Structures are given as structure tokens and as C-alpha cells.
Coordinates of C-alpha atoms in Angstrom, one line a residue:
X1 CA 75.1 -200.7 206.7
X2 CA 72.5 -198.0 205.6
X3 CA 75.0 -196.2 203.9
X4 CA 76.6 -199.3 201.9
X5 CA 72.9 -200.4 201.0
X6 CA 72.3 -196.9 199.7
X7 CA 75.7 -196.9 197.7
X8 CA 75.5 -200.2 196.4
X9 CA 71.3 -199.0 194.8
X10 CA 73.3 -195.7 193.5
X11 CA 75.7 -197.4 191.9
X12 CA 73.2 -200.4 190.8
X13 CA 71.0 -197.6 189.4
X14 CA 73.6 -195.9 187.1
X15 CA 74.8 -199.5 185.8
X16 CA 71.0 -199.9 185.0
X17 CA 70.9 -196.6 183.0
X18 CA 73.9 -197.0 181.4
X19 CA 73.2 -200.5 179.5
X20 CA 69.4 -199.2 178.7
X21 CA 71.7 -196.3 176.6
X22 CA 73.7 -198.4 175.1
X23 CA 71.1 -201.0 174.1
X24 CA 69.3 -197.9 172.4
X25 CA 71.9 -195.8 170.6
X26 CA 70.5 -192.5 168.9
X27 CA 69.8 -192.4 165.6
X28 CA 71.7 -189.5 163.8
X29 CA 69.4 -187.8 161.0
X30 CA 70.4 -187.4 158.0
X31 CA 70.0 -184.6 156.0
X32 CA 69.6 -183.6 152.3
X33 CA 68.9 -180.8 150.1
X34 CA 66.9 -180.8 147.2
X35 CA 67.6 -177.9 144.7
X36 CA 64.6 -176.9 142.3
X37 CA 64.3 -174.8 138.6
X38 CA 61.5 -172.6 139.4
X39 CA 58.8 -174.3 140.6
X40 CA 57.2 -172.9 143.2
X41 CA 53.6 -174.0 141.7
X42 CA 54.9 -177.7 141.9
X43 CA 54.8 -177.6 146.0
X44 CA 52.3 -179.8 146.3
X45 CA 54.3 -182.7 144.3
X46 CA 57.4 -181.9 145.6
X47 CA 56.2 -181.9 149.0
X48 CA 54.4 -185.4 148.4
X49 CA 57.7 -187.1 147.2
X50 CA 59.4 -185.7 149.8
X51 CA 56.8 -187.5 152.3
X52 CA 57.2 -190.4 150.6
X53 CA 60.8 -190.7 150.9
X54 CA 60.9 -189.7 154.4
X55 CA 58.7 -192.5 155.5
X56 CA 60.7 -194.7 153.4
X57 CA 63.7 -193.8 154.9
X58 CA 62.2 -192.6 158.3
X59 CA 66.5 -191.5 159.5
X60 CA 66.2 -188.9 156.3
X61 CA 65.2 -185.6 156.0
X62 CA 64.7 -183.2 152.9
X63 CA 65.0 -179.9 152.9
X64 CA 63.6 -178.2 149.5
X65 CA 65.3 -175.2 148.0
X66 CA 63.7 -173.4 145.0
X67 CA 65.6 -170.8 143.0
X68 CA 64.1 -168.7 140.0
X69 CA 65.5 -169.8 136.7
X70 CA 68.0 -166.5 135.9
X71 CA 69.6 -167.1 139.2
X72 CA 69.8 -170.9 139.6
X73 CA 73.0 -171.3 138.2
X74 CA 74.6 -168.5 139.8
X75 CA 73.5 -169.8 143.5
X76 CA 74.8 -173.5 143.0
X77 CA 77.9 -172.3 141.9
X78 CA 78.1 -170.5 144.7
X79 CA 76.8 -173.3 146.7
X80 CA 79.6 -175.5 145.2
X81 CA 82.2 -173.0 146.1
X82 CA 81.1 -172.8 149.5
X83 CA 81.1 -176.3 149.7
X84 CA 77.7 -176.4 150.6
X85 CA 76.3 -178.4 147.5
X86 CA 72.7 -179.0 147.3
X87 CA 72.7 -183.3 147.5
X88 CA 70.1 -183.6 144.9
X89 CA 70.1 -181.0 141.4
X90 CA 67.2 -179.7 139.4
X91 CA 69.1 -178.6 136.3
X92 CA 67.4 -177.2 132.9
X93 CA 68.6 -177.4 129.6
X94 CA 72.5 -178.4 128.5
X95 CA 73.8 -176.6 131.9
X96 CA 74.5 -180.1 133.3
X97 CA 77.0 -181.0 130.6
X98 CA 79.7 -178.3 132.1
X99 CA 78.7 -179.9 135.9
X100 CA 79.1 -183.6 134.8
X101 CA 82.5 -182.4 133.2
X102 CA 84.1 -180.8 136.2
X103 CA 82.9 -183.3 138.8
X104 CA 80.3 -181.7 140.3
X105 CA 77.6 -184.5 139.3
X106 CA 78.2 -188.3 140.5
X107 CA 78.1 -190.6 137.4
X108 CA 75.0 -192.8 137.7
X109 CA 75.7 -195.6 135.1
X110 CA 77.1 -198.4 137.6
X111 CA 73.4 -197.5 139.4
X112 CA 71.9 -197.9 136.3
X113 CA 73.4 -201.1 135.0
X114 CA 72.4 -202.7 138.3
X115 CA 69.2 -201.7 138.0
X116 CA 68.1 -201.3 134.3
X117 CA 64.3 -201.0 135.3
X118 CA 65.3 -197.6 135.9
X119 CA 66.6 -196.8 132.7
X120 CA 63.7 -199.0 130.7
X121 CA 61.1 -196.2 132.3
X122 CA 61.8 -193.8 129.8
X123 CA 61.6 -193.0 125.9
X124 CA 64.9 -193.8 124.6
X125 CA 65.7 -190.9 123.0
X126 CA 64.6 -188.5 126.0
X127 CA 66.5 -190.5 128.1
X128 CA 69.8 -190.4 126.0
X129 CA 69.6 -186.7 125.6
X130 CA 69.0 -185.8 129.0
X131 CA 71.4 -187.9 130.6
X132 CA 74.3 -189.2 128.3
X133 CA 77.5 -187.1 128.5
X134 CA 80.6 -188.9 127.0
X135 CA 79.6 -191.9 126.8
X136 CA 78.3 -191.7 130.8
X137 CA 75.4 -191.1 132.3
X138 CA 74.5 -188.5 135.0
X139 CA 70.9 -187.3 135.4
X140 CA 67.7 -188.8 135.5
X141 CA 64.8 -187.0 133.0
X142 CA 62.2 -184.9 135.2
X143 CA 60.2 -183.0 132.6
X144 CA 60.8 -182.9 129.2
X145 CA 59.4 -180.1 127.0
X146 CA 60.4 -179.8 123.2
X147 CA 59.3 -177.4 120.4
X148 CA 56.2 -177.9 118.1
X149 CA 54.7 -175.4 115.6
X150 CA 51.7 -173.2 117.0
X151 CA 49.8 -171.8 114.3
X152 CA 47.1 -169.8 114.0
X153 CA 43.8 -171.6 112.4
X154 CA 41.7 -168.2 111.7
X155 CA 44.9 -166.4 109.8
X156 CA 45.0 -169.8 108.0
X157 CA 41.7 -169.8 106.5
X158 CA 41.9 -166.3 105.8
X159 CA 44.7 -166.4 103.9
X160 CA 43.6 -170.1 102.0
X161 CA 46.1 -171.6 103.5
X162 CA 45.3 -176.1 103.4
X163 CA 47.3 -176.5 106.6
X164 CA 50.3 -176.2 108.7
X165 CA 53.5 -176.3 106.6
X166 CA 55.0 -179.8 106.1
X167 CA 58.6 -178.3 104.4
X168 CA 60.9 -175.9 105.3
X169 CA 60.0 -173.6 101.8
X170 CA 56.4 -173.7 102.8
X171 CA 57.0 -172.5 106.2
X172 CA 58.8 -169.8 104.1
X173 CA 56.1 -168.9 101.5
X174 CA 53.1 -169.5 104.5
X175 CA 54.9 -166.9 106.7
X176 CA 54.9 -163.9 104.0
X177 CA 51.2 -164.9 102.9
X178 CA 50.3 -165.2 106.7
X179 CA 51.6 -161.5 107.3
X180 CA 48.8 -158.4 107.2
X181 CA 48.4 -155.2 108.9
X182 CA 49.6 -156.1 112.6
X183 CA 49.9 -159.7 112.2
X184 CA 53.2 -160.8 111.6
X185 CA 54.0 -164.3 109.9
X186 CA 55.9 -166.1 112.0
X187 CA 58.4 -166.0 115.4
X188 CA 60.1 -168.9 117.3
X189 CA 61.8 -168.4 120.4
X190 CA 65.7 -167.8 120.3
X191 CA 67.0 -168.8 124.3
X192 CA 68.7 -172.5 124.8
X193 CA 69.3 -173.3 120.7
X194 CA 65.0 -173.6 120.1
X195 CA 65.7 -171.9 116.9
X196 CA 67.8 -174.7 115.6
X197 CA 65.2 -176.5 113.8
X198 CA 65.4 -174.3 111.2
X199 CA 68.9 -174.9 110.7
X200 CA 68.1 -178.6 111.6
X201 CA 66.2 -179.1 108.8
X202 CA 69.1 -178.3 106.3
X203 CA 71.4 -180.8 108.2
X204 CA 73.4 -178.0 109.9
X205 CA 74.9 -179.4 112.9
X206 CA 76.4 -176.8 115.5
X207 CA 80.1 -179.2 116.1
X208 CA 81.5 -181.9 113.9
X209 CA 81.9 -185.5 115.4
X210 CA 83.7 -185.1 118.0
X211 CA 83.3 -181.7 119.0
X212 CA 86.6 -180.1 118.2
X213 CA 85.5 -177.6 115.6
X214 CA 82.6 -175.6 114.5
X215 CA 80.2 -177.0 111.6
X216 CA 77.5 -174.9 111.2
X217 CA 79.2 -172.4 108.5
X218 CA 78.0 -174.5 105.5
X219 CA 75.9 -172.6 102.4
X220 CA 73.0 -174.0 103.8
X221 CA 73.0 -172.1 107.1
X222 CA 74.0 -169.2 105.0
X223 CA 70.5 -169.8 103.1
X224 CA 68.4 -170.2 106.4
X225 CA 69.9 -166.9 107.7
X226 CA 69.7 -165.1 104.7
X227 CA 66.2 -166.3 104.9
X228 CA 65.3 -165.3 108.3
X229 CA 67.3 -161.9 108.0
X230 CA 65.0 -160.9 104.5
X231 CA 61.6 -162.1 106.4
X232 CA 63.0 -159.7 109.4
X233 CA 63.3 -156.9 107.5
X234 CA 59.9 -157.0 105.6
X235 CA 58.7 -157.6 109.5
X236 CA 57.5 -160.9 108.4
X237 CA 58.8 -161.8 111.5
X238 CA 59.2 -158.8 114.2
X239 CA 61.9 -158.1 116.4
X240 CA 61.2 -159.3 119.2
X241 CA 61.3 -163.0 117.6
X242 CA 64.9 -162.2 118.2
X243 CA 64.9 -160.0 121.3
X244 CA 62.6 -161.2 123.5
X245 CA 63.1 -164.4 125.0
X246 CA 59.7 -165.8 126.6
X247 CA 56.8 -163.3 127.6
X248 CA 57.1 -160.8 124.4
X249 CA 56.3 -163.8 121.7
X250 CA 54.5 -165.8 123.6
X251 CA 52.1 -163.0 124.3
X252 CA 52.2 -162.0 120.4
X253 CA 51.0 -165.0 119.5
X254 CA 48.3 -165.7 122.8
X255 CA 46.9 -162.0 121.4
X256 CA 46.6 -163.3 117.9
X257 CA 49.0 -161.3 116.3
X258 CA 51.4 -164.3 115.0
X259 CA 50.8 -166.8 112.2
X260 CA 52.6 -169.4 113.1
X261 CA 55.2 -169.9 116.7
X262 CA 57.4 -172.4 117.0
X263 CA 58.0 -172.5 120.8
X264 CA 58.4 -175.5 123.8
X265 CA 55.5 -177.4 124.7
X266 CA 55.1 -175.1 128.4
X267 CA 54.6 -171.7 126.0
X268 CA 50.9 -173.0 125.7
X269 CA 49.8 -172.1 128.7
X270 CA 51.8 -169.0 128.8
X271 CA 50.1 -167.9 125.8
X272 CA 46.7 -169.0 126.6
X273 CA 46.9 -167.6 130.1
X274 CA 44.6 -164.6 130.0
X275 CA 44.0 -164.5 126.7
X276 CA 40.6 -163.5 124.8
X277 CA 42.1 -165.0 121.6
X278 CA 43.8 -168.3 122.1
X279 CA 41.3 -171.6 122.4
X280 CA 40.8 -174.7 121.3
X281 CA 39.4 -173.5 117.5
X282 CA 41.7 -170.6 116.8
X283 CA 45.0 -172.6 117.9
X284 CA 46.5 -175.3 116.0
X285 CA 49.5 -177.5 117.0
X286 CA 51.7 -179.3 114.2
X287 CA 55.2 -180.2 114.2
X288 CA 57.5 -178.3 112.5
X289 CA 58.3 -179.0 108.9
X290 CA 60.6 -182.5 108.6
X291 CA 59.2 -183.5 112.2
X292 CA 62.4 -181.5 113.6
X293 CA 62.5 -180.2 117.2
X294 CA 64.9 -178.7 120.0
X295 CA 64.7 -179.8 123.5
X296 CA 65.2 -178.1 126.6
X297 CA 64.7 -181.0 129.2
X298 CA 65.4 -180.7 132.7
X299 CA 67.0 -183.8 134.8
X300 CA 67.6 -184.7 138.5
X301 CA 71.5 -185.4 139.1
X302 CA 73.5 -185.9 142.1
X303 CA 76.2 -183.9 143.5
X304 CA 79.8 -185.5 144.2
X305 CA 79.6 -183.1 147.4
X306 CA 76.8 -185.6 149.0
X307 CA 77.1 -187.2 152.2
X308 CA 74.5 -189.8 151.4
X309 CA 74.6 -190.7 147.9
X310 CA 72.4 -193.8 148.0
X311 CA 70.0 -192.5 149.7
X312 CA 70.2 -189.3 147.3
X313 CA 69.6 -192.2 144.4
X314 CA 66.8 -193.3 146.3
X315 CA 65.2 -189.9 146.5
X316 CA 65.3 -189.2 142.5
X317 CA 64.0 -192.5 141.8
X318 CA 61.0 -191.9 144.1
X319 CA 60.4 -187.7 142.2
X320 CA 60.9 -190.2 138.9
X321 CA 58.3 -192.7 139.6
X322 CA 55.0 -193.3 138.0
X323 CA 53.3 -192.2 141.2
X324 CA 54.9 -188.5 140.7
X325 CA 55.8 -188.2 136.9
X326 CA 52.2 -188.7 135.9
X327 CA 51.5 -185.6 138.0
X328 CA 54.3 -183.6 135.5
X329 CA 52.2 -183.6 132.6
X330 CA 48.7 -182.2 134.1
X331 CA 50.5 -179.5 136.3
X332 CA 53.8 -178.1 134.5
X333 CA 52.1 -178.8 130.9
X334 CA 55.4 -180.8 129.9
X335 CA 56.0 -185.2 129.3
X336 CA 57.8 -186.6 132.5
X337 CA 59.8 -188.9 129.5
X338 CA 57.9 -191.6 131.6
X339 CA 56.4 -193.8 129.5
X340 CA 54.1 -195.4 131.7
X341 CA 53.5 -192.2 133.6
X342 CA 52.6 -190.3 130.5
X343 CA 50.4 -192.7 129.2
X344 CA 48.4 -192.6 132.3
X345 CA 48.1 -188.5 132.7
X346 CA 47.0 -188.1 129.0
X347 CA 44.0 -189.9 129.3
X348 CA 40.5 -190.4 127.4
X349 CA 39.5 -187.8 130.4
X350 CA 42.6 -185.4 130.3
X351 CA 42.1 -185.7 125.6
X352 CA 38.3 -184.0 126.5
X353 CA 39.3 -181.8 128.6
X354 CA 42.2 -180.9 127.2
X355 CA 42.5 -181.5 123.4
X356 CA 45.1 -178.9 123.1
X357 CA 47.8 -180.2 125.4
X358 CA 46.6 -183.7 123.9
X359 CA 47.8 -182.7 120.7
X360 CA 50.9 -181.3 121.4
X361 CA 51.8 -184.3 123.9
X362 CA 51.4 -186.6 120.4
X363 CA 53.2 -184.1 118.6
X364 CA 56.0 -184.9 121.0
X365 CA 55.8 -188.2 120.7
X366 CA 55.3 -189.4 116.7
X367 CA 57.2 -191.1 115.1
X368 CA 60.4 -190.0 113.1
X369 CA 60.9 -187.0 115.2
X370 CA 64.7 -185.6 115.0
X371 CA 66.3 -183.5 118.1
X372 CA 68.7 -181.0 117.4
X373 CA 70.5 -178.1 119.3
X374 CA 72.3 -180.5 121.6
X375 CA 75.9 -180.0 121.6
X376 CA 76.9 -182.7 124.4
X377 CA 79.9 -179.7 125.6
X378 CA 80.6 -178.5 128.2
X379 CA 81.3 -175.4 127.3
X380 CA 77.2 -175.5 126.1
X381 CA 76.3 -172.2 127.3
X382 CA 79.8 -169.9 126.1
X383 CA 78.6 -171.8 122.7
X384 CA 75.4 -171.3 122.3
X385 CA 76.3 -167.0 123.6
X386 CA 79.0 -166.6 120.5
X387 CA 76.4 -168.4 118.3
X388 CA 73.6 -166.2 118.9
X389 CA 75.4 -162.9 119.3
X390 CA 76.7 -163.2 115.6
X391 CA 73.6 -164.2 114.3
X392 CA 71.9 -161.5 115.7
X393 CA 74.0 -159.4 113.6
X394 CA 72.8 -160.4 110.4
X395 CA 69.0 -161.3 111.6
X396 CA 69.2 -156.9 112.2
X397 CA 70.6 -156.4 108.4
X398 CA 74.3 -155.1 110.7
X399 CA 76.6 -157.6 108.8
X400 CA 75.5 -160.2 106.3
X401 CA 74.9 -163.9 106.7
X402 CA 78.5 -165.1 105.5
X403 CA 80.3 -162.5 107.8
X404 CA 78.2 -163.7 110.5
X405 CA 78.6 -167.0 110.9
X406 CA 82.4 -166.7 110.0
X407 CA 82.7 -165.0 113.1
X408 CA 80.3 -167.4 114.9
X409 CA 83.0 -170.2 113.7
X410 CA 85.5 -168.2 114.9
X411 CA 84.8 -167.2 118.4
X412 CA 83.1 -170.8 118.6
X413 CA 86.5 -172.5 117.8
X414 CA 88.2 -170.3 120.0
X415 CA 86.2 -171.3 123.3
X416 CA 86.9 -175.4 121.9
X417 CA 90.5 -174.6 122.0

């Protein structure tokens, strides 16, 4: 009887344990990776967001990956080869464009029509340009720096200048008077299609319509390179203008030795970083002449290779949110493209403090202001290479302006075929 007593409590006992384990299943954790540009000095925000979706969504967990801008791309194409895609995409500049094209990104306009609030966040035009691709949409803006004209107020005065230039001929004509004994006139930066405006302002597009052909071997990108080749060689603008790519003009100009810069919005603390020259009464901010400007936006996308795609939605609408996108514009210098969000970083107390980045955050947002250098190809970057490599050419005095871009068109048509 003992024995049957003790059998039938075994057996009881195990019953017992049995139903509590399946009355309480375990919760499998999900996962997700988050793939950054370079931003290690954003921790503390990218951190915060990712607390904030992980109480949310308490069965979630992100993982945060950063990678250095030069080797980004290489990495999540490895990533993607592997596949091993990161779920959620940090991506600068027109790189998306080729991603979107070969899969890689999900298409988020079905998300977006069902939920338009999203969409209605932003400034129409940042939006459409950092998410649009064929008539789709794919990313969601993140930070969204475009170029404005730095100039120098001291040279200015010096030279009896009244003011930044408002047309394309004075930015000309104020460059040559602006140049004197090591100071040169003018420089822009050259990486990602920010020297378009100059060739915006002459109507020169870089494809036609429908992105087939090459347009931008017309007489008046002859005349703007002409331009910029004769101002080269006089050292009007220096070398480096067309060499360097981010610290060699941005420190030219932070030392004093520049006119006039037309650079990205983030160049201002670059060049004001360390510098005994560069301050709120020897630095002015305009837009360039005609109110033109080239972007280089970054966006959050997510990758066809997720395993949780809603809840990767859900993560890029919490980084996107007021709560985080009004941290963008005091900590990477750059609008969010949140309207709401920007209004509430720049301040009565941000305009005192900081009437510099004030000014150029109005710049960015005036009225009438055209963006150019956007292709909307994906073969963006093998572009914007066989553009720039020919032009180079002729900015050095090597082959003229006419033989230039006629071999820009042709290697350019070429890649389209």
C-alpha cells in the first residue's frame, strides 16, 4: 500500500508540473540589429530609443552596430551576402537607391498609407527626397543636412563687399575680389554631388526624365566648368576644393583662409572645432545664389532579410519620433526633417545660444529653396564616380571643359545601358 501511495504522489507530482509548463510557455526573444553611419557620439540617443522600444515591446531586443562611414557599405554588403542582414539600416546619401532596387530594403508605402501620421511628420520635400524611389517609398528621414554658403564677414568688409552673393555671376566676381595673399576666394566640397549647385543654378540636370541618358553636357555646364577651371588656375579656388573631401576645406575655411564655402550644414562644427578664427562675428551663413542646395540626407530603412518586420517598423518610428528627432538637431548639428521636432530644438534658448546653427537651420528651411544632385538611380554612386573623375580633368587645366564632359556623357551612358 506504501508503495502504491508513493507512486500514485510521483506520478500526481509530475502531472502537476507538467500543466504549470504548459499553462506558462516561454517567451522566445526576439532579436534585431540596428546598423548605424558613424555615430558613435550619438550613444546616448541611440541607447535611449533603444530603451524605449524594449519596454514597449518587452519580447524584443536591439543590438546596436556602428560602422565608420568609408566602411559602412562595404560591411552590409557583406552582411547581406552572408545573410546576416542588419534588420534595421542607417544609410547616408543616394546609397539606398541601389538597395531599394535590388531588394534589399522592404517597401514601406502600404505602412505608410495606413498610417499617414507618419508621413505628415515631415517637410514634404525632405521626405520625398529621402524616401521616394520609383514611385515607392522605402526609408524614413533621420537627419537631414544640405548645403548653405559660409562666408567670411571680415574678408567681406575688407574687400567692400555689401553681402553674400545673391547670383551665380556675383559669387563669380566676389570670389576673385575675395582672393589676397593666402586667402583664397572660394571652395565647396566635391563628395556625394555637393558641388551641383553650381551647375543647378544653370538648370543642368545630371539624367533626362526618365533616367536613360546623360543631360548635363549642355553649353551651360560647359560655362560653369570653364568658370571653375579659370578660378582654379588663378588659385581663386585652391586644390584641395577639388581634392580634399571633408577635413582639408573645412579646416581652410575654420583658419580663415576661405572667402566664401559652400559645404553641408554638419561642416560648421567641423570648422569651428578648435578654431581661433571662426565665431559668431567673423562667420556668416547665406544660401547659395538662387536659394539652390544639394542634400546628403541619411534615412532608416528596413531589410527584406528581417525576421520581424513589424516590429522593425515599430523601432524606426520610435528613433523618428519627436521625443528623439528633437535631440538630432542640438547633438549632430543637422534638421531631423521633423517638423514638430525641429521646431522644438531651435528654440528662443537654443537662437541665443546658438545664433549660428540658428541661421543656418532657417537657411535650410526658407522658402523657394531648390534640391539638386539627386539622380533617383541606382547606379547613384558608379554615376556620380564617372562624373567627377572627368571633371576633375578639366578643373586641373588636363583636358578642356567640352572634352570633359563628353566623356562624362559617355562613360555615364555607358553604366545606364
Amino acid at each position: 500500500r506504501l508503495g502504491v501511495a508513493v507512486l500514485v504522489l510521483l506520478v500526481f507530482s509530475l502531472l502537476s508540473l507538467f500543466l504549470l509548463g504548459a499553462g506558462a510557455p516561454e517567451v522566445e526573444e526576439k532579436e534585431l540589429t540596428f546598423l548605424t553611419w558613424n555615430l558613435p557620439h550619438y550613444e546616448p540617443q541611440i541607447k535611449g530609443m533603444i530603451a524605449d522600444f524594449e519596454e514597449a515591446f518587452p519580447e524584443a531586443t536591439v543590438e546596436w552596430v556602428d560602422v565608420h562611414g568609408s566602411e559602412w557599405a562595404t560591411y552590409f554588403r557583406t552582411q547581406v551576402a552572408a545573410a546576416d542582414p542588419p534588420d534595421i539600416v542607417n544609410v547616408q546619401g543616394a546609397l539606398w537607391y541601389q538597395y531599394a532596387a535590388d531588394g534589399i530594403l522592404i517597401d514601406i508605402t502600404d505602412r505608410l498609407n495606413e498610417e499617414p501620421e507618419v508621413k505628415d511628420r515631415y517637410y514634404p520635400h525632405i521626405f520625398e527626397a529621402v524616401s521616394e524611389f520609383e514611385g515607392r517609398y522605402y526609408m524614413l528621414p533621420f537627419y537631414t543636412p544640405a548645403t548653405v554658403l559660409y562666408y567670411n564677414k571680415p574678408a567681406f568688409e575688407q574687400a567692400g563687399l555689401p553681402g553674400p552673393p545673391e547670383t551665380y555671376d556675383e559669387l563669380i566676381e566676389y570670389s576673385r575680389e575675395l582672393t589676397t595673399n593666402g586667402q583664397a576666394g572660394f571652395m565647396t566640397l566635391n563628395f556625394d554631388w555637393l558641388y551641383w549647385s553650381l551647375f543647378g543654378y544653370h538648370g543642368v540636370e545630371i539624367l533626362n526624365e526618365d533616367g536613360t541618358e546623360a543631360a548635363f553636357n549642355t553649353p551651360e555646364a560647359v560655362r560653369v566648368l570653364e568658370d571653375l577651371a579659370e578660378l582654379t588656375d588663378e588659385g581663386v579656388i585652391p586644390g584641395t576644393a577639388w581634392t580634399g573631401r571633408w577635413a582639408e576645406p573645412n579646416d581652410a575655411f575654420g583658419a580663415g583662409e576661405t572667402g566664401m564655402h559652400q559645404a553641408h550644414v554638419t561642416a560648421l562644427r567641423a570648422f569651428m572645432a578648435d578654431s581661433d578664427w571662426a565665431d559668431d562675428d567673423t562667420v556668416g551663413i547665406a544660401p547659395f545664389p538662387g536659394n539652390y542646395a544639394t542634400p546628403n540626407y541619411h534615412g532608416l530603412g528596413i531589410t527584406t532579410g528581417t525576421d520581424y518586420p513589424d516590429l522593425a517598423w515599430e523601432f524606426i518610428k520610435i528613433a523618428t519620433s519627436e521625443k528623439w528627432a528633437k535631440e538630432i538637431v542640438p547633438t549632430l548639428g543637422s534638421l531631423s526633417g521633423n517638423i514638430a521636432a525641429d521646431e522644438l530644438a531651435i528654440d528662443e534658448d537654443f537662437r541665443r545660444e546658438y545664433p549660428l546653427a540658428a541661421r543656418q537651420f532657417d537657411v535650410e528651411r526658407s522658402e523657394g529653396r531648390t534640391l539638386v544632385g539627386q539622380t533617383g538611380h541606382p547606379d547613384d554612386e558608379r554615376i556620380k564616380d564617372a562624373v567627377y573623375s572627368n571633371l576633375q580633368r578639366a578643373l586641373f587645366g588636363e583636358v578642356s571643359a567640352e572634352r570633359a564632359l563628353a566623356d562624362a556623357e559617355r562613360d555615364v551612358n555607358v553604366i545606364l545601358r
